[in-house]
Coordinates of C-alpha atoms in Angstrom, one line a residue:
X166 CA 25.6 18.9 -32.3
X167 CA 22.9 16.4 -32.8
X168 CA 19.9 16.7 -30.5
X169 CA 18.7 13.6 -28.7
X170 CA 15.2 12.3 -29.4
X171 CA 12.9 12.8 -26.4
X172 CA 11.0 9.5 -25.5
X173 CA 7.2 10.0 -25.7
X174 CA 4.6 7.8 -24.0
X175 CA 0.8 7.8 -24.0
X176 CA -1.3 8.3 -20.9
X177 CA -3.8 5.5 -20.6
X178 CA -6.5 7.9 -19.5
X179 CA -6.2 11.0 -21.7
X180 CA -4.3 9.3 -24.6
X181 CA -2.0 12.3 -24.8
X182 CA 1.6 11.8 -26.0
X183 CA 3.8 13.2 -23.3
X184 CA 7.5 13.0 -22.2
X185 CA 8.3 10.3 -19.7
X186 CA 9.1 12.9 -17.1
X187 CA 5.5 14.1 -17.1
X188 CA 4.1 10.6 -16.5
X189 CA 4.1 8.0 -13.7
X190 CA 4.5 4.3 -14.6
X191 CA 2.4 1.6 -12.9
X192 CA 3.7 -1.9 -13.5
X193 CA 2.2 -5.4 -13.2
X194 CA 5.0 -8.0 -13.0
X195 CA 5.0 -11.7 -13.9
X196 CA 3.6 -12.7 -10.5
X197 CA 0.7 -10.3 -10.9
X198 CA 2.0 -7.8 -8.3
X199 CA 1.1 -4.2 -9.1
X200 CA 3.4 -1.4 -8.0
X201 CA 4.4 2.2 -8.9
X202 CA 7.7 2.3 -10.9
X203 CA 9.6 5.5 -10.3
X204 CA 12.6 4.4 -12.2
X205 CA 10.7 3.6 -15.4
X206 CA 12.8 0.5 -15.9
X207 CA 11.1 -2.3 -13.9
X208 CA 10.2 -5.5 -15.7
X209 CA 6.6 -6.2 -16.5
X210 CA 3.6 -4.6 -18.3
X211 CA 3.5 -0.9 -17.7
X212 CA 0.8 1.7 -18.0
X213 CA 1.6 5.5 -17.9
X214 CA -0.6 8.0 -16.2
X215 CA -0.3 11.8 -16.4
X216 CA 0.9 13.6 -13.2
X217 CA -2.4 15.3 -12.6
X218 CA -4.9 14.8 -9.8
X219 CA -8.0 15.2 -12.1
X220 CA -6.6 12.5 -14.4
X221 CA -5.9 10.2 -11.5
X222 CA -9.5 10.6 -10.2
X223 CA -10.8 9.9 -13.7
X224 CA -8.5 6.8 -13.9
X225 CA -9.9 5.5 -10.6
X226 CA -13.5 6.3 -11.6
X227 CA -13.4 4.6 -15.1
X228 CA -10.9 1.9 -14.0
X229 CA -8.5 2.7 -16.9
X230 CA -5.5 1.2 -15.1
X231 CA -7.5 -1.9 -14.2
X232 CA -8.4 -2.5 -17.9
X233 CA -4.9 -1.8 -19.3
X234 CA -3.1 -4.0 -16.8
X235 CA -5.9 -6.6 -16.7
X236 CA -5.9 -6.8 -12.9
X237 CA -7.7 -5.1 -10.0
X238 CA -5.7 -2.1 -8.8
X239 CA -5.8 -1.8 -5.0
X240 CA -6.7 1.6 -3.4
X241 CA -3.2 1.9 -1.8
X242 CA -1.7 2.2 -5.3
X243 CA -4.0 5.2 -6.0
X244 CA -3.1 6.7 -2.6
X245 CA 0.6 6.3 -3.5
X246 CA 0.1 7.9 -6.9
X247 CA -1.8 10.8 -5.2
X248 CA 1.1 11.4 -2.8
X249 CA 3.6 11.3 -5.7
X250 CA 1.6 13.9 -7.7
X251 CA 1.2 16.2 -4.7
X252 CA 4.9 16.2 -3.9

């Protein structure tokens, strides 16, 4: 039986290629609204970040998500990401 190809995506902070299940997607839609996409299928420009607190802190410190999505990321998005990683 043929094995399925596992989709790989790059973390915007570490540049590691990881499986989608090991990453969290943050999306900026056409209206400029930024939100966390748990389904991985929402329309808009997406940025993936590794499910790791240290990587999240580095992303916040160096504004990696802000640069990739070309918009200021509010603190509540980082808090939501932190709660997702901790669960």
